[in-house]
Coordinates of C-alpha atoms in Angstrom, one line a residue:
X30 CA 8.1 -23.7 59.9
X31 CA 7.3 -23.5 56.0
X32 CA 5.5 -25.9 54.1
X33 CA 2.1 -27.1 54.6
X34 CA 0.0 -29.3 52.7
X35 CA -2.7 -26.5 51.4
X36 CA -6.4 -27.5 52.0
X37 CA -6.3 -29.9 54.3
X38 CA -9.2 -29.8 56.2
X39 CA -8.0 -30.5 59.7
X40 CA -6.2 -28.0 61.4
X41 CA -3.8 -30.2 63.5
X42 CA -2.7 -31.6 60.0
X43 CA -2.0 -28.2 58.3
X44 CA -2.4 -24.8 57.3
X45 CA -1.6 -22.9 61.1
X46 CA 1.5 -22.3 59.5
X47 CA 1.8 -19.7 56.3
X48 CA 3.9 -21.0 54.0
X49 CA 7.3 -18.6 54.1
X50 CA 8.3 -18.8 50.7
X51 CA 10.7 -16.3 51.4
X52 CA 12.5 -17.7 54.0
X53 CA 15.6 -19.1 52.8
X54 CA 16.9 -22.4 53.3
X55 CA 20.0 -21.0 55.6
X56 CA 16.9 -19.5 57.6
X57 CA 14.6 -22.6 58.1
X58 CA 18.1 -24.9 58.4
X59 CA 19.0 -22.5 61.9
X60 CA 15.5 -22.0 63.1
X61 CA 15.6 -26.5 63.3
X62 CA 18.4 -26.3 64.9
X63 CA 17.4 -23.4 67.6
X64 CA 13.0 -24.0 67.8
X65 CA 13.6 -27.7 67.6
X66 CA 16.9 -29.1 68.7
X67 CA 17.2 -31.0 65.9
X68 CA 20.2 -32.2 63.9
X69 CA 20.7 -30.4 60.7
X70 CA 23.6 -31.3 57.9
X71 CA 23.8 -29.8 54.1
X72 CA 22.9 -32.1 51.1
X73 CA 23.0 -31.4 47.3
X74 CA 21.7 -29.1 45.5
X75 CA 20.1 -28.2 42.0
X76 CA 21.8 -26.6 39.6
X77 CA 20.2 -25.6 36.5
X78 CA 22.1 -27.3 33.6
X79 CA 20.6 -27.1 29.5
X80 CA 17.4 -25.1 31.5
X81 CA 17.0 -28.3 32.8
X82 CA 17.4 -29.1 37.0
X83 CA 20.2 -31.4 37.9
X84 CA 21.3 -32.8 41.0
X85 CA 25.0 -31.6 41.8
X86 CA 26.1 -34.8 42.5
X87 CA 26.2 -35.0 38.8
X88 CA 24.1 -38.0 38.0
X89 CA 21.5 -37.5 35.6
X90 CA 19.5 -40.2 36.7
X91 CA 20.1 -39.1 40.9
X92 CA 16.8 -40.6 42.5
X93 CA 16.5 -37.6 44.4
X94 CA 18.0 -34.9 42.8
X95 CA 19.0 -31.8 45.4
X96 CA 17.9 -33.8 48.5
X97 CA 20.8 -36.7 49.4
X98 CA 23.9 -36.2 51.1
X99 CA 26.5 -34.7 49.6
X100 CA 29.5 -36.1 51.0
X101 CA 29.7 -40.0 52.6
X102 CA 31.3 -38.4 56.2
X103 CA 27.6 -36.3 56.9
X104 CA 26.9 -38.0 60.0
X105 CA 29.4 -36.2 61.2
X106 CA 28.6 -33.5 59.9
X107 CA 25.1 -32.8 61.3
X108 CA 25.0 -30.3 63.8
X109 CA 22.7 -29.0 65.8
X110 CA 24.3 -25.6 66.8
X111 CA 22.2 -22.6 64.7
X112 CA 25.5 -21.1 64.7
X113 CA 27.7 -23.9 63.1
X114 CA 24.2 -24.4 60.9
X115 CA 24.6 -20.8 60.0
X116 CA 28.3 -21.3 59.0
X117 CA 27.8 -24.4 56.6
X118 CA 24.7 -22.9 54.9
X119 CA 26.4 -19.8 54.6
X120 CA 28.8 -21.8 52.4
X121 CA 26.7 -23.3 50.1
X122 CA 23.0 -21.8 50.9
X123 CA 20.8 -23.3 48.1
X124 CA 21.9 -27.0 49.4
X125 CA 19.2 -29.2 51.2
X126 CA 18.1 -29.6 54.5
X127 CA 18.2 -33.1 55.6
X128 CA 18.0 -34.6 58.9
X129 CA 20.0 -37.4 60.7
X130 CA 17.3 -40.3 62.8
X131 CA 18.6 -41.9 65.3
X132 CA 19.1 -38.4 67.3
X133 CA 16.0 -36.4 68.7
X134 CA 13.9 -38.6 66.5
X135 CA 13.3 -40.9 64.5
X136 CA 11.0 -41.5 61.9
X137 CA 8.6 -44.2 60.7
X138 CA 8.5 -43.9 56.5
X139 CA 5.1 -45.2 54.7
X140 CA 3.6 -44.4 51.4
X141 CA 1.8 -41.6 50.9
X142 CA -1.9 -43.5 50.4
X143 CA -1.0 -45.1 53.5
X144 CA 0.3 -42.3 55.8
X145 CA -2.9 -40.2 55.2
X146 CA -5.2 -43.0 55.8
X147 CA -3.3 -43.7 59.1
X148 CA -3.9 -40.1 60.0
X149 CA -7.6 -39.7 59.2
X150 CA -7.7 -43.1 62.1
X151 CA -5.0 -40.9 64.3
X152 CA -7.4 -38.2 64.8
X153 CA -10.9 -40.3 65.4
X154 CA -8.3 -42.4 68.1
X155 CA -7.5 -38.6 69.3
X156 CA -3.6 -39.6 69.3
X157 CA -1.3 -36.9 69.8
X158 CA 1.1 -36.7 66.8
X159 CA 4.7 -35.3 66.0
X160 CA 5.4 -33.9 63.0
X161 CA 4.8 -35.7 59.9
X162 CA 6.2 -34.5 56.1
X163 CA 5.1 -35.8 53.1
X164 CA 7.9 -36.4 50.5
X165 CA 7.9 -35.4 46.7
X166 CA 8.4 -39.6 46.1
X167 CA 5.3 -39.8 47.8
X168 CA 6.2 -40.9 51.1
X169 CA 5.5 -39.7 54.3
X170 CA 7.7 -40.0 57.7
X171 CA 5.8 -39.7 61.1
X172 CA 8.3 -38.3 63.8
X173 CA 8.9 -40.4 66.6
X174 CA 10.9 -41.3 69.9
X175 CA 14.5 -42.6 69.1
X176 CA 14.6 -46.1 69.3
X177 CA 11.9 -47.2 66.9
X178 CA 13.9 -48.5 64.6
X179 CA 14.8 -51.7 67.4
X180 CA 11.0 -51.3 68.4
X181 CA 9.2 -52.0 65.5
X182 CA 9.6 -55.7 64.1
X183 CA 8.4 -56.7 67.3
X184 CA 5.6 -54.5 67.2
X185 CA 4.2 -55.1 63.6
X186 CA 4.9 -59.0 64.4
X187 CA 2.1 -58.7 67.8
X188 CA -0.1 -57.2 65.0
X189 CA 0.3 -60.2 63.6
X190 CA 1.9 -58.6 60.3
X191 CA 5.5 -59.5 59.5
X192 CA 7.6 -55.9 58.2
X193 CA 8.6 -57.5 54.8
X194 CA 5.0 -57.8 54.3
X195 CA 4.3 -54.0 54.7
X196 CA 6.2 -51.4 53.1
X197 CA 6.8 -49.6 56.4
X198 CA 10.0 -48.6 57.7
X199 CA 12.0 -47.4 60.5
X200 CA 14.4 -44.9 60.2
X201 CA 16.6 -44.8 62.9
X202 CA 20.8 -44.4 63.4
X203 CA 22.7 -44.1 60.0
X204 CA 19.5 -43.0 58.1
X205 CA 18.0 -39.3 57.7
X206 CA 14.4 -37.4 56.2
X207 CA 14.8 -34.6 53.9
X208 CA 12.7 -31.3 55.8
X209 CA 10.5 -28.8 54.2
X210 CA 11.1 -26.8 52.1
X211 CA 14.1 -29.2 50.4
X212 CA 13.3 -29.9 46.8
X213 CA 13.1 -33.1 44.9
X214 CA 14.3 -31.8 41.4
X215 CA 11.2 -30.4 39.5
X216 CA 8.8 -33.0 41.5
X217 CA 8.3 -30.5 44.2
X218 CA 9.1 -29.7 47.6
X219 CA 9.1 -31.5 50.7
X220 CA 6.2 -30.3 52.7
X221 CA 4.3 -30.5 56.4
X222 CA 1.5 -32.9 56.8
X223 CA 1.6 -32.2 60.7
X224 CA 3.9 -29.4 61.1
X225 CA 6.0 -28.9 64.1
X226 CA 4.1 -27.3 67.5
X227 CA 4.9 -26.1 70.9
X228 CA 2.2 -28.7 71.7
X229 CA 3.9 -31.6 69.6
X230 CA 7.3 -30.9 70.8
X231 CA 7.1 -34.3 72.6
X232 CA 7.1 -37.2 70.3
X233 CA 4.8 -40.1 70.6
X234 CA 6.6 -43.3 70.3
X235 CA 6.3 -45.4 68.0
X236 CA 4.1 -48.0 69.9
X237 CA 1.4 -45.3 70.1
X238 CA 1.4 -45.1 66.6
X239 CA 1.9 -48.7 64.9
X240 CA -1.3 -49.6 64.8
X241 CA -2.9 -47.2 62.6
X242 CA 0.2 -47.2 60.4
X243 CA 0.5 -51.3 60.5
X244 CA -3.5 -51.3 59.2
X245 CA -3.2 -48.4 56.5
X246 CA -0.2 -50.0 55.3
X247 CA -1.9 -53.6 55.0
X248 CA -4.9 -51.8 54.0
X249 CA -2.3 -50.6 51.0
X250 CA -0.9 -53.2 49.3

C-alpha cells in the first residue's frame, strides 16, 4: 500500500512495499477499505491557486492544507464499503484519504524524533507492530487496538509519567489519521514507517507498546 519511508534500513519498517505512484487516490482509498477493513471518508483537497497550492477549504493559512475534513458531518460519512469508497472518490478523486479512530483502530500520535526512537527499542524488544505513518508535520501515529484512547492515562501514569508531561496522544472516537499517499500542501506526503502486512493485520494494543513510546517521548522533551 504506497508510501514508504525510502532507506530505512530495517525491513519490517519499510521498503517491502514499491512505492505506487501511479496508483491513484480512488485506488489506494478502495484497496483500505477492501485489504484492510478500515474506515475511509474524503477530506480536502489542493487546488493550485496563483501557481501556488491551496487547501480547498479556502484558508490560506489551513494547518493542513489538502488533508482535514471537508465537511463537519464526516463521521458519518466514513465508510468502509470499497464500493460506497468508490462512489465518493469517484466524485471528487484528488480529495484526501483520512481515517476515522475509534473503529478498527486507533492510533497513538508522537513526534517524529520520538516515534523512531520508540521503534529502533520496538525491534531490539522484538514487539510485533501495526502499521505506523509518519506525517508531513512530523508526527507519527502507531496503529493500535480500539480503546486506547480510555487506556492510556492510566498507563503512562504506572510509568510514573503524567500525559500532560509527554506530548503523546491517543486518538481514539471523534478523531482520525490522514493515510499515505494524502498530501500536506507542498510539505510532502504522508508516508509508511511500518506499512500494512498480512502479518500485522492484528494490532498490538496499546499496553504492548507504551513503554517504548512513554520513554522516547520523555527522552524528547
Amino acid at each position: 500500500m504506497e508510501e514508504t519511508i525510502a532507506g530505512a534500513e530495517n525491513s519490517q519498517i519499510a521498503g517491502q512495499i514499491p512505492q505506487q505512484r501511479g496508483e491513484s487516490l480512488l485506488e489506494t482509498a478502495v484497496r483500505y477499505a477492501e485489504e484492510r477493513h478500515w474506515d475511509v471518508f474524503p477530506g480536502t483537497w489542493l487546488e493550485a491557486v496563483d501557481g501556488m497550492q491551496r487547501c480547498s477549504c479556502g484558508d490560506a493559512s489551513c494547518s493542513a492544507p489538502g488533508a482535514h475534513p471537508a465537511r463537519p458531518d464526516w463521521a458519518t460519512q466514513a465508510t468502509g464499503s470499497a464500493t460506497v469508497a468508490r462512489r465518493m472518490w469517484q466524485k471528487q478523486p484528488t480529495a484526501s484519504i483520512l481515517l476515522p479512530t475509534g473503529r478498527t483502530f486507533d492510533a497513538l500520535s508522537v513526534p517524529e524524533t520520538a516515534g523512531f526512537l520508540a521503534l529502533a527499542r520496538m525491534q531490539r524488544m522484538e514487539l510485533t507492530l501495526g502499521p505506523v505513518t509518519l506525517a508531513p508535520d512530523r508526527r507519527m501515529h502507531f496503529f493500535v487496538l480500539p480503546g486506547a484512547s480510555v487506556k492510556v492515562p492510566e498507563l503512562v501514569r504506572k510509568l510514573g509519567w503524567t500525559l500532560s508531561s509527554l506530548d503523546l496522544v491517543a486518538l481514539g472516537e471523534g478523531a482520525y489519521v490522514a493515510a499515505p499517499p494524502t498530501r500536506f500542501g507542498s510539505r510532502g506526503a504522508v508516508q509508511w514507517a511500518c506499512r500494512p502486512t498480512p502479518a500485522n493485520r492484528w494490532l498490538p494494543d496499546a499496553e504492548e507498546l507504551i513503554s517504548p513510546l512513554a520513554y522516547a517521548c520523555g527522552r524528547d522533551r
